[in-house]
Amino acid sequence: MKLNKNPPIDLIKKRIANISVGSSTLRGQPRGTIKISREYLKSLNLMDFSNIRKFEDRDVRPGEKYIFSAAFDVKPNLKNTERIDEEVEDIKRISDSGGTVAIISHQGRLEYGDVIHLDFVAKYLSGKLNRNVHYFPENNTDNSVKFMNELGNGSIALLGNTRFHPGEVKNDAELAEKFSRLGDFVVVGGFTKAHRAHSSNNGILKYKPGF
């Protein structure tokens, strides 16, 4: 992961607030790959993060529907699952509290031709969470909304790879609105997800409250 310009300030503020309390970390990020200017980081130290909502402060209630925006950008061989593992705790907490979780994740890049379906991730998550994680290959259709609405309290589903949509990386507003129909609240995952200004983690927050 290389940043050619400074990430959106709202997302950086959000992740720094969460990192400071330990709910999200920079685990698994090779040294020297996250490039943010010294001046930019210095300016962040002068900012007030007290108004940033942290998911760890959220009291999840039965029946609430959450969209969990993740970065399960892993290979099918699952040699490195850290990007999945670091999100398990929050996903489990929602499920244990009776909330429904619709996970939307990106993987691969269309321009590289390596974007694939994520059913293998759902299988891995099922074992990690010791409960069934459903897989539905769509994420922006009426069928995907219907699928989520038919799941019971505490259910978890991983939906289709957001990178199949060219508009995802362009922060397309229409696509973001369709993603937002999958739930009532948005939880943005770790830094590998939050630094991006894409439809599934940035644009979606214009339509549903997020953490």
Tab-separated table of C-alpha atoms in Angstrom, residues 2 9 30 49 71 77 86 92 94 97 103 112 119 127-128 130 133-134 145 156 161 163 169-170 190 202 206:
chain	number	residue	atom	x	y	z
A	2	LYS	CA	1.504	3.305	-1.083
A	9	ILE	CA	-8.702	14.233	6.669
A	30	PRO	CA	5.465	-3.108	6.329
A	49	PHE	CA	-10.573	14.257	17.846
A	71	ALA	CA	-10.243	-4.785	3.416
A	77	ASN	CA	-4.092	-19.591	-0.434
A	86	GLU	CA	-7.843	-7.996	12.910
A	92	LYS	CA	-18.076	-11.093	16.667
A	94	ILE	CA	-22.005	-7.302	16.721
A	97	SER	CA	-25.073	-8.703	20.701
A	103	ILE	CA	-19.576	-7.387	5.347
A	112	TYR	CA	-4.546	-6.072	-12.716
A	119	ASP	CA	-16.431	-17.267	-0.890
A	127	GLY	CA	-14.028	-21.273	11.188
A	128	LYS	CA	-12.500	-18.270	12.906
A	130	ASN	CA	-17.072	-20.684	15.065
A	133	VAL	CA	-20.814	-16.846	7.737
A	134	HIS	CA	-23.109	-16.720	4.732
A	145	VAL	CA	-30.797	-6.316	0.202
A	156	ILE	CA	-23.178	-12.622	9.492
A	161	ASN	CA	-16.185	-8.127	-3.850
A	163	ARG	CA	-13.816	-4.124	-6.645
A	169	VAL	CA	-12.362	3.265	-6.488
A	170	LYS	CA	-13.882	6.459	-7.925
A	190	GLY	CA	-8.778	-1.052	10.003
A	202	ASN	CA	-16.228	6.973	2.302
A	206	LYS	CA	-23.111	10.187	3.302
